[in-house]
Amino acid sequence: MPLLEPDPDALRPAPDGRAPSPDRVPDGRAGGTPEPLRADLSAILGADKVLTKVSDLVRYASDASPYRFVPQVVVVAEDIDDVSAVLSYAHGRGREVVFRAAGTSLNGQAQGEDILVDVRKHWVGVEVVGDGTRARIGPGTTIARANATLARHGRVLGPDPASAIACTVGGVVANNASGMTAGTTRNSYRTVASLTFVLPSGTVVDTAEPDADDRLAHAEPALCAGLLAIKREIEADPELTARIRAKYEIKNTNGYRLDAFLDGTTPVEILRGLMVGSEGTFGFISEVVFDTLPLDRRVSTALLFFPSLPAAAAAVPRFNEAGALAVELMDGNTLRASVSVQGVPADWARLPKDTAALLVEFRAPDEARQEAYEEAAAQVLGDLTLVAPVASVTNGFTRDAKTIAGYWKARKAFVTAVGGSRPAGTTLITEDFAVPPSRLADACQSLLELQTRHGFDAAVAGHAAHGNLHFLLAFDAGRPADVERYAAFMDEFCRLTVERFDGSLKAEHATGRNIAPFLELEWGPKATELMWRTKRVIDPDGVLAPRVVLDRDPRAHLRGLKTIPKIELLADPCIECGFCEPTCPSEDLTTTPRQRIVLRREMLRQPSGSPVEDGLVEAYGYDAVDTCAGDSTCKLACPVGIDTGALMKDFRHTRHSPREERAAALAARNFKVVEASARLAVAAADRIGARVGGGRGDRLLSAVTRSARRAVRPDLVPEWLPEIPGAAPARLPHTARVGAAAVYYPACVNRIFASPGEIPLAQAVVAVSARAGKPVWIPDDVAGTCCATIWHSKGYEAGNRVMANRIVEAAWGWTAGGALPLVVDASSCTLSIAHEVVPYLTPDNRRLHRELTVLDSVVWAADDLLPHLTVHRTAPSAVLHPTCSMRHLGDEAQLAAVAEACADEVVVPDDAGCCAFAGDRGMLHKELTESATHREAAEVTSRHFDAHLSANRLCEVGMQHATGREYGSVLQELERATRPTDPSDRP
């Protein structure tokens, strides 16, 4: 055992006399996957593809729905062969299989009680076909990622769900999810050109193959005959045919797509239609080819406020007639709750209870069409009675992209913002339904009355243009009376929707577990029985996702409801939506922010000291705490701003012994000595490498540091990496305070580690600033100061406080009380000094901090230097790595602007994300950086670039480790590009 191994019990929840939750994982599951299931699948697939720890099973047991089912095992499938092998095994042993990708479905479709197959990690990819009119996409690819690639070709996918940053193509197709603008004409059913899928039997079908029907008839004769028999039966019944057609005139994802039997003429065509919206019950979709749509870039948008929900709903048809692509409805509760979303006006919190709003958007291909839409919209506005109850309300159309993005951010945050403000400890139910758009106002009023009668707070939003409403219900799943209240509401709601409005019980979220018992209510016995027959024809053994779409138990929707035990205040509002997962650097390595919270909640469900709690606590240290990069990009993705990275830093602090905290504080107080020692150590290591040569020096240093890590503690001793640079110059460039336009603060990382290129980074910043007529001054006493990230990221609170207060006091003095801006040459340090140090400052120093202007060097270059510089030479091409700190600061555009001045072609990889080097975390856990960067690295290395640029030295080291390409600062490239041709003027 390492000398300073932390006590895992430090992460155990304090015993507080809490009663165990009724839905806790039972003690018998503490051992994880039982035998022989564990051994069987490991032998078939390889142990690395089979997750068996109780912590693995628990973290996969929750999704964005109100349900929770713990699988027996999780398989991480890499290819179709793995999927076929799992299906073959399940058939032979009477087991069940559920496929899971993003886990953003709202009705439990991604949960199973036996074999759960993860089909996200290894199923990512976008191939643009031809000129972009088609795209071949892997099922694990998010909608946002696919659209990023298509945007270069002026194209976009039809489906556009609010969860686009997280939901995957496979899930969108399997649920026929649509979104804001898709309606009934742009959804997956209408825009999927072809599918490749694996049937429950293991048969692989590519619907684009010319001989696909011949192959299917040979492999599955009974299936083909069964599908054609159902087709003939439907077509022979005019009344049923008419009913099916009528059901899909409005949005409808409840049950199977019976119109596939009418639209398809062959078994393969029928299957292509049936797979859309089948929720994983007919097979696994391994590839999707979409017909893409034009990306109309001219946008006019308004957020219009009405005195009541019915008044807003009544205006919807007018905007539909005017040609609006999207008309989104938000009620007062939704509007008020969305103030928790950054950028939403704070005065929305004071909106009257009955206020409602419509978000109306027109999109056009050119200026003429945009003006025509705006004229039509103005005519509609002239006939409406709008209200402006708070100052931020404008009730006008805008073309401003930032304003429009803010409107959509508030709208898309409906589930998480409203859900995040629910009472602590309550489960969230998200329902969606559709009615004919002409009945929308009546449906809104009826829904509000129903919610009030059953004691639920109303929260309504939806795609009003298509008659599609969403609402939320919060209740305590651990209280039987609350569950029965929910059951009574659902019974009445379903009857209301079907009998009064002839609506769809699921418009776009798919049937799932909570509407399966009401399927026959909507469709009637004849159509419902045809759905059961279709399931038996395709999956006769019932292997795939039983009880997800079809369930004869009238109370099935009350089974498996999850309790939400209270956890740390920082994370307690989480509704497990999963929006945070794609941005998380450890997503493909250990756990995601959602899973970290899910595991913590299961600890709180357990009685103190239970075997399950023991297993979860034991795994949590590495899987959750150690391998969190602490980059907090999860906070940016979370609509209610939950910072799971901050929670993990708190847990790191919890694990520290008093001795460790004292040592860290001592290092902070004596950082000048620590800094000098670190530079000497790096220089010595560089000399060893040079003397031994041939890579043997790096191997020697790696071996020495690995031994030290084993002896001391892997999370304390960094591992030597060949990409670690040598030492920076001991002396910084000479500068003058008199006449300086800014104070330049070289970050300690740039005072310790050398930068690549002809001249050091500090010299480049000084030179290019002077060249632009904006000279900078480097104070003589910067040595021994730091932005405090070293301590903050590791949870050393005392050391963090020491350094946070030191740097603010020093910066206030250097800048003459904030008279000059402080320019910082590492984006993470800029973020820390500008924002992260604030909670750790004394009251006096908080006042000093408010007077400071802290600028990242990239912003300084883009906004203050570029207008005064002449570019003499450019690189043919450059690839950028925007850092996660830049995302927090909003500086990505400035990075691109500086790079575009220095290179003829500038590329930001579609998969660019946090490199997870995170100071020294990439040296403490190099597997974290390797996992976080593998997709971005693949893009970077797929072609030649003349320059590889970023703006943080250790992020550059991390990307060099990932790609084998040398990364440097964009400021150095700017100095090179603007350096005068006269050699006498060179620095």
PDB file of C-alpha atoms in Angstrom, residues 128-324:
ATOM      1  CA  VAL A 128     -20.766  13.430 -45.128  1.00  0.00           C
ATOM      2  CA  VAL A 129     -22.035  11.866 -48.334  1.00  0.00           C
ATOM      3  CA  GLY A 130     -21.598  13.815 -51.550  1.00  0.00           C
ATOM      4  CA  ASP A 131     -22.272  17.516 -51.103  1.00  0.00           C
ATOM      5  CA  GLY A 132     -23.853  17.047 -47.683  1.00  0.00           C
ATOM      6  CA  THR A 133     -27.371  16.168 -48.777  1.00  0.00           C
ATOM      7  CA  ARG A 134     -26.869  12.887 -46.947  1.00  0.00           C
ATOM      8  CA  ALA A 135     -24.872  11.875 -43.896  1.00  0.00           C
ATOM      9  CA  ARG A 136     -23.901   8.448 -42.573  1.00  0.00           C
ATOM     10  CA  ILE A 137     -23.811   8.628 -38.773  1.00  0.00           C
ATOM     11  CA  GLY A 138     -22.929   6.252 -35.948  1.00  0.00           C
ATOM     12  CA  PRO A 139     -25.646   5.757 -33.321  1.00  0.00           C
ATOM     13  CA  GLY A 140     -23.453   7.035 -30.473  1.00  0.00           C
ATOM     14  CA  THR A 141     -22.947  10.425 -32.136  1.00  0.00           C
ATOM     15  CA  THR A 142     -24.761  13.336 -30.538  1.00  0.00           C
ATOM     16  CA  ILE A 143     -27.091  15.428 -32.657  1.00  0.00           C
ATOM     17  CA  ALA A 144     -24.989  18.517 -31.896  1.00  0.00           C
ATOM     18  CA  ARG A 145     -21.802  16.767 -33.033  1.00  0.00           C
ATOM     19  CA  ALA A 146     -23.411  15.627 -36.283  1.00  0.00           C
ATOM     20  CA  ASN A 147     -24.737  19.107 -36.982  1.00  0.00           C
ATOM     21  CA  ALA A 148     -21.306  20.646 -36.345  1.00  0.00           C
ATOM     22  CA  THR A 149     -19.919  18.649 -39.240  1.00  0.00           C
ATOM     23  CA  LEU A 150     -22.937  19.253 -41.473  1.00  0.00           C
ATOM     24  CA  ALA A 151     -22.866  23.014 -40.850  1.00  0.00           C
ATOM     25  CA  ARG A 152     -19.714  23.321 -42.977  1.00  0.00           C
ATOM     26  CA  HIS A 153     -21.811  22.078 -45.877  1.00  0.00           C
ATOM     27  CA  GLY A 154     -24.787  24.323 -45.131  1.00  0.00           C
ATOM     28  CA  ARG A 155     -26.873  21.364 -43.996  1.00  0.00           C
ATOM     29  CA  VAL A 156     -28.560  20.199 -40.797  1.00  0.00           C
ATOM     30  CA  LEU A 157     -30.443  17.178 -39.476  1.00  0.00           C
ATOM     31  CA  GLY A 158     -34.228  17.362 -39.316  1.00  0.00           C
ATOM     32  CA  PRO A 159     -34.716  16.230 -35.694  1.00  0.00           C
ATOM     33  CA  ASP A 160     -33.661  18.926 -33.222  1.00  0.00           C
ATOM     34  CA  PRO A 161     -34.542  17.858 -29.666  1.00  0.00           C
ATOM     35  CA  ALA A 162     -33.748  20.194 -26.790  1.00  0.00           C
ATOM     36  CA  SER A 163     -31.212  17.642 -25.548  1.00  0.00           C
ATOM     37  CA  ALA A 164     -29.193  17.850 -28.802  1.00  0.00           C
ATOM     38  CA  ILE A 165     -25.919  18.431 -26.942  1.00  0.00           C
ATOM     39  CA  ALA A 166     -26.298  15.053 -25.245  1.00  0.00           C
ATOM     40  CA  CYS A 167     -28.804  12.810 -27.013  1.00  0.00           C
ATOM     41  CA  THR A 168     -27.445  10.471 -29.659  1.00  0.00           C
ATOM     42  CA  VAL A 169     -28.572   9.707 -33.173  1.00  0.00           C
ATOM     43  CA  GLY A 170     -29.382   6.107 -32.271  1.00  0.00           C
ATOM     44  CA  GLY A 171     -31.681   7.180 -29.461  1.00  0.00           C
ATOM     45  CA  VAL A 172     -33.293   9.922 -31.524  1.00  0.00           C
ATOM     46  CA  VAL A 173     -34.161   7.471 -34.295  1.00  0.00           C
ATOM     47  CA  ALA A 174     -35.205   4.698 -31.915  1.00  0.00           C
ATOM     48  CA  ASN A 175     -37.593   7.104 -30.172  1.00  0.00           C
ATOM     49  CA  ASN A 176     -38.473   9.193 -33.240  1.00  0.00           C
ATOM     50  CA  ALA A 177     -37.626  12.226 -31.114  1.00  0.00           C
ATOM     51  CA  SER A 178     -38.303  15.424 -33.008  1.00  0.00           C
ATOM     52  CA  GLY A 179     -37.880  18.703 -31.131  1.00  0.00           C
ATOM     53  CA  MET A 180     -38.486  22.358 -31.725  1.00  0.00           C
ATOM     54  CA  THR A 181     -38.915  22.467 -35.478  1.00  0.00           C
ATOM     55  CA  ALA A 182     -39.204  18.914 -36.755  1.00  0.00           C
ATOM     56  CA  GLY A 183     -42.971  18.505 -36.421  1.00  0.00           C
ATOM     57  CA  THR A 184     -44.302  15.634 -38.532  1.00  0.00           C
ATOM     58  CA  THR A 185     -42.304  16.423 -41.680  1.00  0.00           C
ATOM     59  CA  ARG A 186     -38.692  16.784 -40.489  1.00  0.00           C
ATOM     60  CA  ASN A 187     -38.557  13.943 -37.940  1.00  0.00           C
ATOM     61  CA  SER A 188     -36.563  10.717 -38.267  1.00  0.00           C
ATOM     62  CA  TYR A 189     -39.412   8.788 -39.858  1.00  0.00           C
ATOM     63  CA  ARG A 190     -39.500  11.290 -42.722  1.00  0.00           C
ATOM     64  CA  THR A 191     -35.768  12.027 -43.090  1.00  0.00           C
ATOM     65  CA  VAL A 192     -34.020   8.684 -42.560  1.00  0.00           C
ATOM     66  CA  ALA A 193     -32.812   7.441 -45.959  1.00  0.00           C
ATOM     67  CA  SER A 194     -31.608   4.030 -44.784  1.00  0.00           C
ATOM     68  CA  LEU A 195     -30.699   2.065 -41.690  1.00  0.00           C
ATOM     69  CA  THR A 196     -28.362  -0.731 -40.793  1.00  0.00           C
ATOM     70  CA  PHE A 197     -29.627  -2.772 -37.850  1.00  0.00           C
ATOM     71  CA  VAL A 198     -29.220  -6.060 -36.045  1.00  0.00           C
ATOM     72  CA  LEU A 199     -32.405  -8.057 -35.482  1.00  0.00           C
ATOM     73  CA  PRO A 200     -32.964 -10.009 -32.257  1.00  0.00           C
ATOM     74  CA  SER A 201     -31.891 -13.169 -34.087  1.00  0.00           C
ATOM     75  CA  GLY A 202     -28.541 -11.594 -34.955  1.00  0.00           C
ATOM     76  CA  THR A 203     -29.404 -11.028 -38.614  1.00  0.00           C
ATOM     77  CA  VAL A 204     -27.872  -7.801 -39.940  1.00  0.00           C
ATOM     78  CA  VAL A 205     -29.970  -5.744 -42.375  1.00  0.00           C
ATOM     79  CA  ASP A 206     -28.764  -2.792 -44.449  1.00  0.00           C
ATOM     80  CA  THR A 207     -31.892  -1.332 -45.989  1.00  0.00           C
ATOM     81  CA  ALA A 208     -29.829   0.484 -48.650  1.00  0.00           C
ATOM     82  CA  GLU A 209     -28.527  -2.737 -50.185  1.00  0.00           C
ATOM     83  CA  PRO A 210     -30.253  -3.539 -53.510  1.00  0.00           C
ATOM     84  CA  ASP A 211     -30.660  -7.195 -52.539  1.00  0.00           C
ATOM     85  CA  ALA A 212     -31.628  -6.519 -48.924  1.00  0.00           C
ATOM     86  CA  ASP A 213     -35.068  -8.135 -49.315  1.00  0.00           C
ATOM     87  CA  ASP A 214     -33.636 -11.255 -50.942  1.00  0.00           C
ATOM     88  CA  ARG A 215     -31.132 -11.646 -48.127  1.00  0.00           C
ATOM     89  CA  LEU A 216     -33.769 -11.071 -45.460  1.00  0.00           C
ATOM     90  CA  ALA A 217     -36.151 -13.566 -47.082  1.00  0.00           C
ATOM     91  CA  HIS A 218     -33.397 -16.172 -47.052  1.00  0.00           C
ATOM     92  CA  ALA A 219     -32.348 -15.492 -43.452  1.00  0.00           C
ATOM     93  CA  GLU A 220     -35.762 -14.741 -41.900  1.00  0.00           C
ATOM     94  CA  PRO A 221     -38.596 -16.262 -43.995  1.00  0.00           C
ATOM     95  CA  ALA A 222     -41.071 -16.379 -41.095  1.00  0.00           C
ATOM     96  CA  LEU A 223     -40.428 -12.747 -40.233  1.00  0.00           C
ATOM     97  CA  CYS A 224     -40.987 -11.631 -43.826  1.00  0.00           C
ATOM     98  CA  ALA A 225     -44.203 -13.632 -44.082  1.00  0.00           C
ATOM     99  CA  GLY A 226     -45.464 -12.279 -40.776  1.00  0.00           C
ATOM    100  CA  LEU A 227     -44.858  -8.646 -41.741  1.00  0.00           C
ATOM    101  CA  LEU A 228     -46.574  -9.032 -45.093  1.00  0.00           C
ATOM    102  CA  ALA A 229     -49.557 -10.754 -43.456  1.00  0.00           C
ATOM    103  CA  ILE A 230     -50.022  -7.804 -41.078  1.00  0.00           C
ATOM    104  CA  LYS A 231     -49.700  -5.392 -43.996  1.00  0.00           C
ATOM    105  CA  ARG A 232     -52.458  -7.206 -45.910  1.00  0.00           C
ATOM    106  CA  GLU A 233     -54.705  -7.220 -42.859  1.00  0.00           C
ATOM    107  CA  ILE A 234     -54.336  -3.475 -42.309  1.00  0.00           C
ATOM    108  CA  GLU A 235     -54.859  -2.608 -45.951  1.00  0.00           C
ATOM    109  CA  ALA A 236     -57.989  -4.774 -46.057  1.00  0.00           C
ATOM    110  CA  ASP A 237     -59.555  -2.682 -43.277  1.00  0.00           C
ATOM    111  CA  PRO A 238     -60.407   0.827 -44.594  1.00  0.00           C
ATOM    112  CA  GLU A 239     -61.517   2.063 -41.202  1.00  0.00           C
ATOM    113  CA  LEU A 240     -58.275   0.987 -39.546  1.00  0.00           C
ATOM    114  CA  THR A 241     -56.217   2.402 -42.404  1.00  0.00           C
ATOM    115  CA  ALA A 242     -57.940   5.764 -42.075  1.00  0.00           C
ATOM    116  CA  ARG A 243     -57.442   5.731 -38.320  1.00  0.00           C
ATOM    117  CA  ILE A 244     -53.720   5.055 -38.668  1.00  0.00           C
ATOM    118  CA  ARG A 245     -53.293   7.875 -41.160  1.00  0.00           C
ATOM    119  CA  ALA A 246     -55.246  10.255 -38.931  1.00  0.00           C
ATOM    120  CA  LYS A 247     -53.124   9.402 -35.878  1.00  0.00           C
ATOM    121  CA  TYR A 248     -49.982  10.623 -37.632  1.00  0.00           C
ATOM    122  CA  GLU A 249     -51.416  13.913 -38.844  1.00  0.00           C
ATOM    123  CA  ILE A 250     -50.228  15.243 -35.483  1.00  0.00           C
ATOM    124  CA  LYS A 251     -47.051  14.266 -33.643  1.00  0.00           C
ATOM    125  CA  ASN A 252     -47.319  10.748 -32.257  1.00  0.00           C
ATOM    126  CA  THR A 253     -44.681   8.374 -30.872  1.00  0.00           C
ATOM    127  CA  ASN A 254     -46.989   6.191 -28.790  1.00  0.00           C
ATOM    128  CA  GLY A 255     -46.686   2.565 -29.821  1.00  0.00           C
ATOM    129  CA  TYR A 256     -45.203   1.228 -33.032  1.00  0.00           C
ATOM    130  CA  ARG A 257     -45.383   3.051 -36.390  1.00  0.00           C
ATOM    131  CA  LEU A 258     -48.254   1.139 -37.916  1.00  0.00           C
ATOM    132  CA  ASP A 259     -48.115   3.446 -40.935  1.00  0.00           C
ATOM    133  CA  ALA A 260     -44.876   1.661 -41.850  1.00  0.00           C
ATOM    134  CA  PHE A 261     -47.111  -1.162 -43.105  1.00  0.00           C
ATOM    135  CA  LEU A 262     -48.861   1.336 -45.365  1.00  0.00           C
ATOM    136  CA  ASP A 263     -45.758   3.226 -46.505  1.00  0.00           C
ATOM    137  CA  GLY A 264     -43.544   0.188 -47.129  1.00  0.00           C
ATOM    138  CA  THR A 265     -44.112  -2.331 -49.911  1.00  0.00           C
ATOM    139  CA  THR A 266     -41.509  -4.948 -48.966  1.00  0.00           C
ATOM    140  CA  PRO A 267     -40.432  -6.457 -45.633  1.00  0.00           C
ATOM    141  CA  VAL A 268     -37.213  -4.404 -45.601  1.00  0.00           C
ATOM    142  CA  GLU A 269     -39.108  -1.178 -46.294  1.00  0.00           C
ATOM    143  CA  ILE A 270     -41.617  -2.033 -43.581  1.00  0.00           C
ATOM    144  CA  LEU A 271     -38.802  -2.775 -41.136  1.00  0.00           C
ATOM    145  CA  ARG A 272     -37.082   0.496 -41.989  1.00  0.00           C
ATOM    146  CA  GLY A 273     -40.197   2.332 -40.897  1.00  0.00           C
ATOM    147  CA  LEU A 274     -40.886   0.142 -37.869  1.00  0.00           C
ATOM    148  CA  MET A 275     -37.371   0.555 -36.487  1.00  0.00           C
ATOM    149  CA  VAL A 276     -37.967   4.303 -36.183  1.00  0.00           C
ATOM    150  CA  GLY A 277     -39.656   4.779 -32.835  1.00  0.00           C
ATOM    151  CA  SER A 278     -39.302   1.120 -31.813  1.00  0.00           C
ATOM    152  CA  GLU A 279     -37.368   2.080 -28.642  1.00  0.00           C
ATOM    153  CA  GLY A 280     -34.840  -0.727 -28.957  1.00  0.00           C
ATOM    154  CA  THR A 281     -37.494  -3.469 -28.901  1.00  0.00           C
ATOM    155  CA  PHE A 282     -36.995  -4.622 -32.524  1.00  0.00           C
ATOM    156  CA  GLY A 283     -33.219  -4.507 -32.878  1.00  0.00           C
ATOM    157  CA  PHE A 284     -30.069  -2.476 -32.591  1.00  0.00           C
ATOM    158  CA  ILE A 285     -29.569   0.398 -35.044  1.00  0.00           C
ATOM    159  CA  SER A 286     -25.854   0.359 -35.900  1.00  0.00           C
ATOM    160  CA  GLU A 287     -25.824   3.040 -38.587  1.00  0.00           C
ATOM    161  CA  VAL A 288     -28.162   5.736 -39.887  1.00  0.00           C
ATOM    162  CA  VAL A 289     -28.106   7.507 -43.231  1.00  0.00           C
ATOM    163  CA  PHE A 290     -30.080  10.757 -43.062  1.00  0.00           C
ATOM    164  CA  ASP A 291     -31.411  12.953 -45.807  1.00  0.00           C
ATOM    165  CA  THR A 292     -30.213  16.295 -44.475  1.00  0.00           C
ATOM    166  CA  LEU A 293     -31.970  19.654 -44.792  1.00  0.00           C
ATOM    167  CA  PRO A 294     -30.781  23.139 -45.793  1.00  0.00           C
ATOM    168  CA  LEU A 295     -29.328  25.166 -42.936  1.00  0.00           C
ATOM    169  CA  ASP A 296     -31.055  28.511 -43.352  1.00  0.00           C
ATOM    170  CA  ARG A 297     -28.728  30.903 -41.574  1.00  0.00           C
ATOM    171  CA  ARG A 298     -30.821  34.098 -41.614  1.00  0.00           C
ATOM    172  CA  VAL A 299     -32.818  34.072 -38.412  1.00  0.00           C
ATOM    173  CA  SER A 300     -35.428  36.432 -36.969  1.00  0.00           C
ATOM    174  CA  THR A 301     -36.687  35.640 -33.480  1.00  0.00           C
ATOM    175  CA  ALA A 302     -38.963  37.180 -30.871  1.00  0.00           C
ATOM    176  CA  LEU A 303     -39.904  36.320 -27.323  1.00  0.00           C
ATOM    177  CA  LEU A 304     -43.452  37.580 -26.904  1.00  0.00           C
ATOM    178  CA  PHE A 305     -45.216  37.858 -23.545  1.00  0.00           C
ATOM    179  CA  PHE A 306     -48.951  37.309 -23.060  1.00  0.00           C
ATOM    180  CA  PRO A 307     -51.248  37.860 -20.077  1.00  0.00           C
ATOM    181  CA  SER A 308     -52.197  34.165 -19.908  1.00  0.00           C
ATOM    182  CA  LEU A 309     -51.406  30.719 -21.277  1.00  0.00           C
ATOM    183  CA  PRO A 310     -54.644  30.446 -23.283  1.00  0.00           C
ATOM    184  CA  ALA A 311     -53.978  33.867 -24.817  1.00  0.00           C
ATOM    185  CA  ALA A 312     -50.542  32.745 -25.944  1.00  0.00           C
ATOM    186  CA  ALA A 313     -51.882  29.466 -27.306  1.00  0.00           C
ATOM    187  CA  ALA A 314     -54.562  31.276 -29.270  1.00  0.00           C
ATOM    188  CA  ALA A 315     -51.868  33.256 -31.143  1.00  0.00           C
ATOM    189  CA  VAL A 316     -50.022  30.154 -32.349  1.00  0.00           C
ATOM    190  CA  PRO A 317     -52.032  29.533 -35.562  1.00  0.00           C
ATOM    191  CA  ARG A 318     -51.350  33.086 -36.739  1.00  0.00           C
ATOM    192  CA  PHE A 319     -47.597  32.581 -36.633  1.00  0.00           C
ATOM    193  CA  ASN A 320     -47.911  29.160 -38.267  1.00  0.00           C
ATOM    194  CA  GLU A 321     -49.743  30.812 -41.147  1.00  0.00           C
ATOM    195  CA  ALA A 322     -47.025  33.482 -41.395  1.00  0.00           C
ATOM    196  CA  GLY A 323     -44.415  30.758 -41.993  1.00  0.00           C
ATOM    197  CA  ALA A 324     -42.697  30.477 -38.608  1.00  0.00           C
TER     198      ALA A 324
END
